[in-house]
Coordinates of C-alpha atoms and ligand atoms in Angstrom, one line a residue:
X1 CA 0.0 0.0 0.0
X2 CA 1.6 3.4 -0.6
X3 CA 1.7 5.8 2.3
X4 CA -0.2 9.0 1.0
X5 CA -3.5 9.3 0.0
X6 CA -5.8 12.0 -1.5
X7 CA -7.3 14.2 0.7
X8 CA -9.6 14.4 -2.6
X9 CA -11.8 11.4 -2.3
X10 CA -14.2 12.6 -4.6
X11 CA -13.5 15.3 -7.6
X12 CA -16.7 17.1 -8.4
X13 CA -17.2 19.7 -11.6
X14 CA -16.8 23.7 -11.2
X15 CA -19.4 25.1 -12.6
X16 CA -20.1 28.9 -12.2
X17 CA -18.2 29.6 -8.9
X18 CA -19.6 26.1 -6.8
X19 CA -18.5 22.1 -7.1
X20 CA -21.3 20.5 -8.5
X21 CA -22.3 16.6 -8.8
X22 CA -22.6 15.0 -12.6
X23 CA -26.6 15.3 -13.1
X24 CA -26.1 12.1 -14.7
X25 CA -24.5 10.6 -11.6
X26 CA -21.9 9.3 -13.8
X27 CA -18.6 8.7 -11.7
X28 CA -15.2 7.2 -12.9
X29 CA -12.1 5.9 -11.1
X30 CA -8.9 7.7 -10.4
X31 CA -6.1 5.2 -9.4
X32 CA -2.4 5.7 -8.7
X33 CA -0.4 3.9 -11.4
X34 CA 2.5 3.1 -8.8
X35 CA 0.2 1.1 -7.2
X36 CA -3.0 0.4 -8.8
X37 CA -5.3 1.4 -5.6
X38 CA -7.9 3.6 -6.6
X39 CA -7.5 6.7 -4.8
X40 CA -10.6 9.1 -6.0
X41 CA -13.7 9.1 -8.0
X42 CA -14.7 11.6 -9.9
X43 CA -17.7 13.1 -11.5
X44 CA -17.9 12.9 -15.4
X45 CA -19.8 16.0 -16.8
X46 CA -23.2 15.0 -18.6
X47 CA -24.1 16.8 -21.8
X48 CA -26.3 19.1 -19.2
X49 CA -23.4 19.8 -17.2
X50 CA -21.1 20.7 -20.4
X51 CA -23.9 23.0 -21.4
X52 CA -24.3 24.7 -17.8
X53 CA -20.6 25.4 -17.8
X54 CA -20.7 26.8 -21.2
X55 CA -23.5 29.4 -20.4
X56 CA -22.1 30.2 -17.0
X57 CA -18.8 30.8 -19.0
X58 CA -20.4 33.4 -21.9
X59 CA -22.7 34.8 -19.6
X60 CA -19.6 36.2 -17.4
X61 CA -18.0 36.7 -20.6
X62 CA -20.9 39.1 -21.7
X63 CA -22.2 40.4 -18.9
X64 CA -18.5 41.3 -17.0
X65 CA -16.9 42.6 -15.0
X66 CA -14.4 40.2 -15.9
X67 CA -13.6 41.9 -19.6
X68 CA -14.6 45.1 -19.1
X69 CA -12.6 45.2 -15.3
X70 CA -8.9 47.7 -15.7
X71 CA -6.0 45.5 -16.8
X72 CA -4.3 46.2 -13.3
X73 CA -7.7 44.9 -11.5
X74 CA -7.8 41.3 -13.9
X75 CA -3.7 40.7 -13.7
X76 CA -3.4 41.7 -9.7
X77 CA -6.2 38.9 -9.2
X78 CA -4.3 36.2 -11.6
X79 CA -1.0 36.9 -10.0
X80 CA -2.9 36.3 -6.2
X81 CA -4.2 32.7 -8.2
X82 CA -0.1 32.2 -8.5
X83 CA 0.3 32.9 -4.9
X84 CA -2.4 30.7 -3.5
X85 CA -0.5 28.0 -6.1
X86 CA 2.6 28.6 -4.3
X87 CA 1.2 28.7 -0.8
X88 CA -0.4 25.2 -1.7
X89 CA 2.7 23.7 -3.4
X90 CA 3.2 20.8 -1.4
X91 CA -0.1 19.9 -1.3
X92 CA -0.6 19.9 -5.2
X93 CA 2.6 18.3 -5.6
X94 CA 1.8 15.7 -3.6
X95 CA -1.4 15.2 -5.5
X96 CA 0.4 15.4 -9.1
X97 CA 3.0 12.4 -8.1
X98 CA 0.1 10.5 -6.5
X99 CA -2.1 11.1 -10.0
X100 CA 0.5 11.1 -12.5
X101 CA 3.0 8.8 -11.3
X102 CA 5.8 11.1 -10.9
X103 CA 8.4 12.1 -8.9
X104 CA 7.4 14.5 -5.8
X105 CA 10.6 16.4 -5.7
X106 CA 10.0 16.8 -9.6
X107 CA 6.4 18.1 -8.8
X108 CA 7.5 19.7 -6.0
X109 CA 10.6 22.4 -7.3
X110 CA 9.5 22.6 -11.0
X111 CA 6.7 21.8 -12.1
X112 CA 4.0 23.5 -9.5
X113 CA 6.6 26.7 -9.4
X114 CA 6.0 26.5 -13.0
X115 CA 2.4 26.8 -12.9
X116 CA 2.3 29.3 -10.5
X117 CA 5.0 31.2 -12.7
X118 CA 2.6 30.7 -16.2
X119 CA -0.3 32.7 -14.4
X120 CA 1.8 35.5 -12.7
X121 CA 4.4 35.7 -15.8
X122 CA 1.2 36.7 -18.4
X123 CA -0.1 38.7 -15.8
X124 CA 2.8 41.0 -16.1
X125 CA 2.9 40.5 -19.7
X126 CA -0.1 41.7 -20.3
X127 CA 0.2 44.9 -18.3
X128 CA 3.0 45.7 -20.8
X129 CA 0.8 45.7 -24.1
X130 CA -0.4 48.7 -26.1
X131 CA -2.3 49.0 -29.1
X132 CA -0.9 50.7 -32.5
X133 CA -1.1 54.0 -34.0
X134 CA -1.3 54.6 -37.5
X135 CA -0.4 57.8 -38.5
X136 CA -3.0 59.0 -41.3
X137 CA -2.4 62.9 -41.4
X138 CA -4.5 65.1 -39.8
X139 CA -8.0 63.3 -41.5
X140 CA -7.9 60.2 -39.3
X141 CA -6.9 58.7 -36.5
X142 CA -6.4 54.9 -37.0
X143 CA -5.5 52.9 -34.3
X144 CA -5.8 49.2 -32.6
X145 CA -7.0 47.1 -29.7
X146 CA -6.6 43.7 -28.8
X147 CA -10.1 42.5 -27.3
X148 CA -11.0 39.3 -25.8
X149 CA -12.4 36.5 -28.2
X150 CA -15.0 35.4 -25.2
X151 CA -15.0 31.6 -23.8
X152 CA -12.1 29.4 -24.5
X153 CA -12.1 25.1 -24.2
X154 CA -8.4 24.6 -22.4
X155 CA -8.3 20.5 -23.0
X156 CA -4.9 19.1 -21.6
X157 CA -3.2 15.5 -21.3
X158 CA -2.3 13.6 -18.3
X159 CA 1.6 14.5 -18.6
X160 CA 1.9 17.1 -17.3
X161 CA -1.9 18.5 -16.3
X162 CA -1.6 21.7 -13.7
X163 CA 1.3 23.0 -15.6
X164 CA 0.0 22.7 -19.1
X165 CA -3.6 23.7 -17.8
X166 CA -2.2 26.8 -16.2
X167 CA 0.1 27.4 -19.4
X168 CA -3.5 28.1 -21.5
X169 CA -5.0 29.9 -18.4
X170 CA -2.7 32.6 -17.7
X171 CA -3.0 34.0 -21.0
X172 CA -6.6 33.4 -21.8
X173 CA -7.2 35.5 -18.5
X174 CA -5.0 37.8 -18.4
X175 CA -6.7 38.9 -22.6
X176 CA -10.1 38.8 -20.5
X177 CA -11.8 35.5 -21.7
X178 CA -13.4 33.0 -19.8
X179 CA -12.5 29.2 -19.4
X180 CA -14.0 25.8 -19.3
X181 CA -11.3 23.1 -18.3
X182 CA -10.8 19.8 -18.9
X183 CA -8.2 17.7 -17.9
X184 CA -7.6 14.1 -18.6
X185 CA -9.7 11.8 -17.5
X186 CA -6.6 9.5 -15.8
X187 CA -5.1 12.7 -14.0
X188 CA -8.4 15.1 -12.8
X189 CA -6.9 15.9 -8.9
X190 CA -4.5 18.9 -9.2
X191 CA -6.9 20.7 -11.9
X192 CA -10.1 20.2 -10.4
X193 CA -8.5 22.7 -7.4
X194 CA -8.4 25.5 -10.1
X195 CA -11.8 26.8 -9.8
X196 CA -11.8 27.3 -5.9
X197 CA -8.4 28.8 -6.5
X198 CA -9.3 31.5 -8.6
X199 CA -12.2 32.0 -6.8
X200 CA -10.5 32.5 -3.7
X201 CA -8.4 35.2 -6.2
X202 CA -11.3 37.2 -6.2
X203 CA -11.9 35.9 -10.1
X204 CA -15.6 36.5 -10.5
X205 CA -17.4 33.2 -10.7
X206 CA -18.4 31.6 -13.9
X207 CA -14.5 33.1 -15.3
X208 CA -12.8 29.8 -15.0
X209 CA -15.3 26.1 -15.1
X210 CA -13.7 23.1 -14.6
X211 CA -15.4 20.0 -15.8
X212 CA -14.0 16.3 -15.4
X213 CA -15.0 13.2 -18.3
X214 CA -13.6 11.6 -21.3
X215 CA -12.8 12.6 -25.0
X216 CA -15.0 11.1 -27.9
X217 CA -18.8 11.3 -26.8
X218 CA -18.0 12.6 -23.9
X219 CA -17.1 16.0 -22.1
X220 CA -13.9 16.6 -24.5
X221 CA -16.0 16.5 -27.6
X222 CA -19.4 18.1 -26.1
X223 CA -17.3 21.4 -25.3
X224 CA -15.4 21.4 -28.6
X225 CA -19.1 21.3 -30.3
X226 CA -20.4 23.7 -28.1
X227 CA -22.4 27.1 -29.7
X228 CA -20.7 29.0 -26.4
X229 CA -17.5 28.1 -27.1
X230 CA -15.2 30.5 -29.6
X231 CA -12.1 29.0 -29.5
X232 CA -10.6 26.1 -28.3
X233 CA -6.4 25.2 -27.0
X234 CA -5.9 22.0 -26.6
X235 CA -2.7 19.9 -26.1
X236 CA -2.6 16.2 -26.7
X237 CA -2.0 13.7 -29.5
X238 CA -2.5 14.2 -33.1
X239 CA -4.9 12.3 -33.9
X240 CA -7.3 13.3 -30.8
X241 CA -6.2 17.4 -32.9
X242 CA -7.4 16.0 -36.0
X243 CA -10.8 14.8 -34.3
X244 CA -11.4 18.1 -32.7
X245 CA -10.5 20.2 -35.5
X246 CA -13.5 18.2 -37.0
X247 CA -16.0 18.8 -34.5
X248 CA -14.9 22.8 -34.3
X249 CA -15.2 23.1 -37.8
X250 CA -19.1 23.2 -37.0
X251 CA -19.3 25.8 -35.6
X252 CA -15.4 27.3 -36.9
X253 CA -14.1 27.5 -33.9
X254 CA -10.6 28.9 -33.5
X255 CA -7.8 26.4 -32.6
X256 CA -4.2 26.4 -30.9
X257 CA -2.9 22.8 -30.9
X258 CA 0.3 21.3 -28.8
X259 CA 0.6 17.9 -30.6
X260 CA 2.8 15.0 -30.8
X261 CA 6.7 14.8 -30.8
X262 CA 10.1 12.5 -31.9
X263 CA 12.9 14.8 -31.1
X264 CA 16.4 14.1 -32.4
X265 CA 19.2 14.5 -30.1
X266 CA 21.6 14.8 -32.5
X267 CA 24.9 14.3 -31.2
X268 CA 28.2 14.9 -32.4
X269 CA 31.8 13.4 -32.4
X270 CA 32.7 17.1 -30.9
X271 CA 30.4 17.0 -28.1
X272 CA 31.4 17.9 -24.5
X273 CA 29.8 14.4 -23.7
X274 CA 30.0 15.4 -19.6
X275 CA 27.6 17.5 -20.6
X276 CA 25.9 15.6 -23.1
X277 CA 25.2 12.0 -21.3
X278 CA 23.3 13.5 -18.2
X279 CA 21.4 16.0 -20.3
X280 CA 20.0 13.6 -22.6
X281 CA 19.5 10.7 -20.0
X282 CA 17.2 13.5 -18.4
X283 CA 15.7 13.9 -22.0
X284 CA 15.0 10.6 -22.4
X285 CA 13.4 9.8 -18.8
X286 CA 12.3 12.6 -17.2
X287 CA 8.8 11.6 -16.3
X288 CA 9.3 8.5 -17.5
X289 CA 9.7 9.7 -21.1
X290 CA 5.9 10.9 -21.0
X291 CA 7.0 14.8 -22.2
X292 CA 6.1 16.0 -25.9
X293 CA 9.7 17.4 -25.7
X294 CA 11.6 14.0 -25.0
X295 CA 14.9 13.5 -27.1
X296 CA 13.4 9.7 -27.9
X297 CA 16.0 9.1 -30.1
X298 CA 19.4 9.9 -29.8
X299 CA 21.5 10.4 -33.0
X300 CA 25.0 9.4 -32.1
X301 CA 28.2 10.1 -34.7
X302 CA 29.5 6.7 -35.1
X303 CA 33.4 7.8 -34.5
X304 CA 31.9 8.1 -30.6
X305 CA 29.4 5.4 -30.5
X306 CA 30.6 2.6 -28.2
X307 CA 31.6 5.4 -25.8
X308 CA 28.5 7.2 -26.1
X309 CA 26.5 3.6 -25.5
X310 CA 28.9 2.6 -22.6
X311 CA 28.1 6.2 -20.6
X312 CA 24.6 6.8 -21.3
X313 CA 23.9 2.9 -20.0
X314 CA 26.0 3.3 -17.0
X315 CA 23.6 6.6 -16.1
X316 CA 20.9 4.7 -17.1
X317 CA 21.5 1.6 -14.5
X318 CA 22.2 4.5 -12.2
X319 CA 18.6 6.1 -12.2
X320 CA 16.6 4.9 -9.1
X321 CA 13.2 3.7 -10.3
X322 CA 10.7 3.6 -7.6
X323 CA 7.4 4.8 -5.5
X324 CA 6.8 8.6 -6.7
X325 CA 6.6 9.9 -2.9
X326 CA 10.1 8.8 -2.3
X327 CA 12.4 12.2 -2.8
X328 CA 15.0 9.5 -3.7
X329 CA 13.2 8.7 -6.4
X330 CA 14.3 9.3 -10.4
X331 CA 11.4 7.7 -12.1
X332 CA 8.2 6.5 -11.4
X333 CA 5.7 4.6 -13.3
X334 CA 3.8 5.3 -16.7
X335 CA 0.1 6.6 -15.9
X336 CA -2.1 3.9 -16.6
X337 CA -2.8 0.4 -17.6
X338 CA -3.8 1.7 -21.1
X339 CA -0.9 3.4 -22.0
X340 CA 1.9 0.9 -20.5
X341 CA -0.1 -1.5 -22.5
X342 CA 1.1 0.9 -26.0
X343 CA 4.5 1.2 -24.0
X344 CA 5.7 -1.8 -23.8
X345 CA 4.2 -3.2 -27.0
X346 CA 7.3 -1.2 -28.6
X347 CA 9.5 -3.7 -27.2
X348 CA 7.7 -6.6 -29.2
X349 CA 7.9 -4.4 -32.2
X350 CA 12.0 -3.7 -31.3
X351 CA 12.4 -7.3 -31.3
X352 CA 10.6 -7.5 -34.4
X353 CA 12.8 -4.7 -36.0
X354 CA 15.7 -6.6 -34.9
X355 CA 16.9 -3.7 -32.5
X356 CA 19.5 -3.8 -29.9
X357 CA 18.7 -4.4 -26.6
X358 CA 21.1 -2.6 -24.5
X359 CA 19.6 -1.6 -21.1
X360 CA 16.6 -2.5 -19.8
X361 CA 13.4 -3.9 -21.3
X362 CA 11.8 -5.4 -18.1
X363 CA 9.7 -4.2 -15.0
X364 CA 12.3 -3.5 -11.9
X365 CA 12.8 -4.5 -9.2
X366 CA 11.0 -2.9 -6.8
X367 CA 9.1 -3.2 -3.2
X368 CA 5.8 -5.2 -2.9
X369 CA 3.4 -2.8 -2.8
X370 CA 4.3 -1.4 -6.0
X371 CA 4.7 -5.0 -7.9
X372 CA 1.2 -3.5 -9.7
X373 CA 2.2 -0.6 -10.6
X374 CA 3.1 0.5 -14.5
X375 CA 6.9 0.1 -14.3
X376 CA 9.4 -0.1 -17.1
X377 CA 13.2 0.0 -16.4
X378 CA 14.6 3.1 -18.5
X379 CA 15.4 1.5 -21.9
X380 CA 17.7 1.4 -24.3
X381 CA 18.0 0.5 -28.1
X382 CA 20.0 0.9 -30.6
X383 CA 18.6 1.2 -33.7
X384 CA 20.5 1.1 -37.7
X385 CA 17.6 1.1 -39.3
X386 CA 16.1 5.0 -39.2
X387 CA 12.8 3.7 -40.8
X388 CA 12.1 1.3 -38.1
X389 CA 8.7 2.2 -36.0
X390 CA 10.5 2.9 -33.0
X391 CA 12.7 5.5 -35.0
X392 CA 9.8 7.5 -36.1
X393 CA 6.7 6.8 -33.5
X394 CA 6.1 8.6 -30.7
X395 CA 6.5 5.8 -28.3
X396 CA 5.7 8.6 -24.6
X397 CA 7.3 6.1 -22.5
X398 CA 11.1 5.6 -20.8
X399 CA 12.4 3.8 -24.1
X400 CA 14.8 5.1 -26.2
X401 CA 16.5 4.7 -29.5
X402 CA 20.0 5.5 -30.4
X403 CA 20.5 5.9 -34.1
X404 CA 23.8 6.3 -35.8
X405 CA 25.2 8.1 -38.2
X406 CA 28.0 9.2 -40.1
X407 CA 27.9 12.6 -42.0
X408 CA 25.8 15.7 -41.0
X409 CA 23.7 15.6 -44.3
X410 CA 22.9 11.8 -43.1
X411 CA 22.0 13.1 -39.2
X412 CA 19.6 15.8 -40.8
X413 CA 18.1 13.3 -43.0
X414 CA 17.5 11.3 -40.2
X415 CA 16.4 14.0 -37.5
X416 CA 13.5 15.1 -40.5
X417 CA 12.1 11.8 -41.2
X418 CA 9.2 11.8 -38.9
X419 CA 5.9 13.3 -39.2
X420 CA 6.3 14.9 -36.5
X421 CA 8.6 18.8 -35.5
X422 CA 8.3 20.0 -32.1
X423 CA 11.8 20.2 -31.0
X424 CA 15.7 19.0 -31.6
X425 CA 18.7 19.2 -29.8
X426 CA 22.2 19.1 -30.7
X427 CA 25.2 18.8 -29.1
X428 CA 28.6 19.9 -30.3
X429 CA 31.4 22.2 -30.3
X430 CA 31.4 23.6 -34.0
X431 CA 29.5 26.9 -33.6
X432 CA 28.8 26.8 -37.2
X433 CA 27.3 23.3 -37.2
X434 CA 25.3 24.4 -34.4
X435 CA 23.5 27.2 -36.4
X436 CA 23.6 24.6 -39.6
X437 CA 21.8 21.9 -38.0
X438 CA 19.5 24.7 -35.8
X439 CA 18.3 26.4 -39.6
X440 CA 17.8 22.8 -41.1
X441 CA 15.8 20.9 -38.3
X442 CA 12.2 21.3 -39.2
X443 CA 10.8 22.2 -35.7
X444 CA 9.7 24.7 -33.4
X445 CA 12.2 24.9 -30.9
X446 CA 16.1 23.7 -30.9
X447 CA 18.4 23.5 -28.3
X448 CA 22.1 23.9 -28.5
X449 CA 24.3 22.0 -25.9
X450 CA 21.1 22.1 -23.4
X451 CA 17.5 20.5 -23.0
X452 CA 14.2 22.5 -21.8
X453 CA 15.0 25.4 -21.2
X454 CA 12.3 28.0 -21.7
X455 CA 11.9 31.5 -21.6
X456 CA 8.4 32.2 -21.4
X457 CA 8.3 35.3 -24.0
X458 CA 9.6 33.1 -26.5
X459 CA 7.2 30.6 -29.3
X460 CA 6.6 27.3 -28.1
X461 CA 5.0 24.9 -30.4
X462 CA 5.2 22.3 -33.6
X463 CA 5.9 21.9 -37.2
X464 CA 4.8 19.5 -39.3
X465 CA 1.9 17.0 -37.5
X466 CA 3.5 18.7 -34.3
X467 CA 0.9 21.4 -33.7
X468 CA -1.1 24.1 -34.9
X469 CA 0.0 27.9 -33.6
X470 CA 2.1 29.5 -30.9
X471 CA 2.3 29.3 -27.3
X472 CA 4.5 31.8 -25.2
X473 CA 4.6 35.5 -25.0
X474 CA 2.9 37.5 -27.6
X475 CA 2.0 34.3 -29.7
X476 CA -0.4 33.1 -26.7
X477 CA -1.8 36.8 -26.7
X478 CA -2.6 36.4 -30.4
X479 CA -4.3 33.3 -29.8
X480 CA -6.8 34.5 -27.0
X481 CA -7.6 37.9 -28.5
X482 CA -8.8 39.4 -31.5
X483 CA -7.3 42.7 -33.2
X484 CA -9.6 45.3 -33.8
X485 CA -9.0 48.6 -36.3
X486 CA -11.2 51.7 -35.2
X487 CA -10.6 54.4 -38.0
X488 CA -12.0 58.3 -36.6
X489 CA -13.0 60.8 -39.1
X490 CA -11.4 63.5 -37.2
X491 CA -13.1 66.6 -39.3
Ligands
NDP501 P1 -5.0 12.8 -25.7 O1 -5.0 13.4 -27.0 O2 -5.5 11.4 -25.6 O3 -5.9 13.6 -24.7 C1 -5.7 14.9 -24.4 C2 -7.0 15.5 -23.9 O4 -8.0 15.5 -25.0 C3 -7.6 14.7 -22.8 O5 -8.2 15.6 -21.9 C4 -8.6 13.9 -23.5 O6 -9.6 13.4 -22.6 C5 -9.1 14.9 -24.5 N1 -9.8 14.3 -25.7 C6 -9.6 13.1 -26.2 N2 -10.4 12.9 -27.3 C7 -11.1 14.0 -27.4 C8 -12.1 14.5 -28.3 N3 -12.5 13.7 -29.4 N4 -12.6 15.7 -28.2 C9 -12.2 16.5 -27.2 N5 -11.3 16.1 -26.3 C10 -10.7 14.9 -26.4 O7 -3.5 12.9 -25.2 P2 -2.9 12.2 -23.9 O8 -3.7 12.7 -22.7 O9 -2.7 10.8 -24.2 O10 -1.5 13.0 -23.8 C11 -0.3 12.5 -24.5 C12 -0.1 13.3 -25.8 O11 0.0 14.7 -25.5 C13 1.1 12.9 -26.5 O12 0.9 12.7 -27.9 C14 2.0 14.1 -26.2 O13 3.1 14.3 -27.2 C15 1.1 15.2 -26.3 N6 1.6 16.4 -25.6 C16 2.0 17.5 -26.3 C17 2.6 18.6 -25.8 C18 3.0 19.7 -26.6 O14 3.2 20.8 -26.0 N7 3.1 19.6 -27.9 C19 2.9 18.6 -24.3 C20 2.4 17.4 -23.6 C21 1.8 16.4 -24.2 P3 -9.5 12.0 -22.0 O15 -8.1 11.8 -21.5 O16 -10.4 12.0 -20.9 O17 -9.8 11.0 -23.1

């Protein structure tokens, strides 16, 4: 049995400012994937409930003071929703790692801090932005304003749920919309909190909804269908962008998609492999490879291979897999029975490929009261063949492919053969080949001897089958408002 449980036994639906039961009475099962116990239940929003939440949202989005309230007024409210994040860090870390399976410490010093930082950091963005002037002589006066674009569908995966949540609030709030959540249906705990936080923010009620059910037929696509709804962000897999991009097309909804990433970690004979090894060992397992931005598959020069192979599986054996409370603990478990099933059918398919096993491959080790939860041991393949599925699939697990290569023209070849272009990484010395292989990647962000770092101002978000828009900075302002032109005869 694992130590900590939920003080959240049951999550209920925020709708306009109160929890609320399902009025269908629906409820699903929350379980810990380190363990299997179930540790919640939660409410899944009926039709009626999607609709209520819709209404509440437009009718605070129409009838104010949320949009019409001074920019000063809105942010100073967000950024007191980042302190009461803050002051309840350990609490929603604690829930994250129980939900998602990861590490507390993890939860704990980056990714709650993060959340908190997405609402207060476009809360001070915000204050900064003007309109334009255009100069027209002394006829007219011809100038801009960026108005909200009224109620927004934030729908977010199970990785990584209060920070990417709060990553679409900030910035919808902070233009003036209003919001109905929904989080996945494996990971509702830490999200459900956000509608008593920002009430407690003095955010008017009916500005930010939280509702809790499934995708297809369910609460995902009965808020993407919505007539209340203008425009939806969502972050998840492709195919679940293609499906919604069909259902908003009803009604032409506008859309911000996050999607689906293979990044190459392209390294080089040249690279400072100190560096290098624990960067990309991070890369490849952090959250037990369940991040959009993991560098899957690692593109080794040949010249350094067997070196390369020898280090990076020695800090492999070296991460401690275990029970996500532990603060000793590197990796935990993948979320849920469904997705370790698609996890570890990619070692089947390795085999098939006639991979190389070189770390890994099993479940660990590990106590008795974790023997059912979804473990993998970090793993390791190396891979020739840079057509095989486990080359060019996003696999969202802790396995990962080393693929070698000789020339530069041949790593590029092999970092753009994927559907997919959310993010690269190279490591080497050769400032030139850096900005080479930086121009010629085809994706949205590339890092240079470094992993994840991110300055909020700056774009976040895919090429290719990767994602639809900008996130970050100006580009999420874009999204949630719309530009308007007033002209003034001034004689
Ligand atoms: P899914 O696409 O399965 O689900 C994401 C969200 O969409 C969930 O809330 C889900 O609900 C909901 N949903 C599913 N179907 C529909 C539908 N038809 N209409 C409306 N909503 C729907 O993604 P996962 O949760 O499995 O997350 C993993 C994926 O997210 C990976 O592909 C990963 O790369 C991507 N991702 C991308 C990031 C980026 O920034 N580019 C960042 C993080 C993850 P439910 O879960 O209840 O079915």
């Amino acid at each position: 049995m694992s130590k900590i449980q939920t003080h959240i036994k049951e999550v209920k639906l925020f709708i306009n400012g109160e929890y609320v039961e399902s009025s269908s009475h629906s409820i699903f099962e929350v379980k810990n994937p380190a363990t299997q116990e179930i540790i919640a239940t939660a409410h899944e929003a009926s039709y009626e409930d999607v609709d209520r939440a819709c209404r509440a949202a437009r009718k605070a989005f129409e009838e104010g003071p949320w949009r019409t309230m001074s920019v000063a007024e809105r942010c100073s409210k967000i950024r007191r929703m980042a302190e009461i994040i803050l002051e309840r860090k350990e609490e929603l870390a604690r829930l994250e790692a129980l939900d998602v399976g990861k590490p507390y410490h993890v939860a704990l010093e980056r990714e709650i801090p993060r959340a908190a930082e997405n609402l207060s950091f476009f809360a001070n963005f915000m204050e900064q932005q003007g309109g334009e002037t255009y100069p027209m002589g002394e006829e007219f006066l011809n100038y801009t304003r960026y108005e909200p674009v009224g109620v927004a569908a934030l729908i977010t995966p199970w990785n990584l749920p209060f920070m990417l949540t709060t990553w679409k609030l900030g910035p919808c709030l902070a233009a003036g919309n209003t919001a109905v959540i929904k989080p996945a249906e494996t990971t509702p705990l830490t999200v459900s909190l956000l509608g008593e936080i920002a009430k407690e923010a003095g955010i008017p009620d009916g500005v930010v909804n939280v509702i809790q059910g499934f995708g297809p037929d369910s609460a995902g696509e009965y808020m993407t269908d919505h007539p209340d709804v203008d425009l939806i962000s969502f972050t998840g897999e492709t195919s679940t962008g293609k499906a919604i991009m069909k259902t908003g097309a009803n009604s032409l909804k506008r859309v911000a998609f996050e999607l689906g990433g293979k990044a190459a970690n392209i390294v080089f004979e040249d690279a400072n492999l100190d560096k290098a090894i624990p960067v990309s060992i991070q890369a490849a397992f952090m959250n037990s490879g369940q991040v959009c931005l993991a560098g899957s598959r690692i593109l080794v020069q040949r010249s350094i291979l067997d070196e390369f192979v020898e280090k990076f599986k020695q800090a492999a054996s070296e991460l401690k897999v275990g029970d996500p409370q532990d603060v000793e603990t590197k990796m935990g478990p993948v979320v849920s029975e469904e997705h370790y099933k698609k996890v570890t059918s990619y070692l089947e398919i390795a085999k098939e490929e006639n991979a190389t096993l070189v770390f890994g491959g099993k479940r660990p080790d590990l106590p008795d009261y974790l023997e059912e939860g979804y473990y993998l041991e970090p793993t390791i393949y190396i891979q020739e063949n840079p057509n095989a599925r486990i080359c060019r699939e996003e696999i969202f697990g802790p396995i990962v492919t080393l693929i070698p290569f000789d020339t530069e023209e041949e790593a590029l070849e092999i970092a753009n053969n994927t559907d997919y272009g959310l993010n690269g990484v190279v490591w080497t010395d050769n400032l030139q080949r850096a900005h080479r292989i930086s121009h010629h990647v085809r994706a949205g962000t590339i890092w240079v001897n470094c992993w994840f770092v991110r300055d909020l101002r700056a774009p976040f978000g895919g090429f290719k089958k990767s994602g639809i828009g900008r996130e970050g900075g100006h580009h999420s302002l874009e999204f949630f408002t719309e530009a308007k032109n007033i002209c003034i005869a001034l004689k």
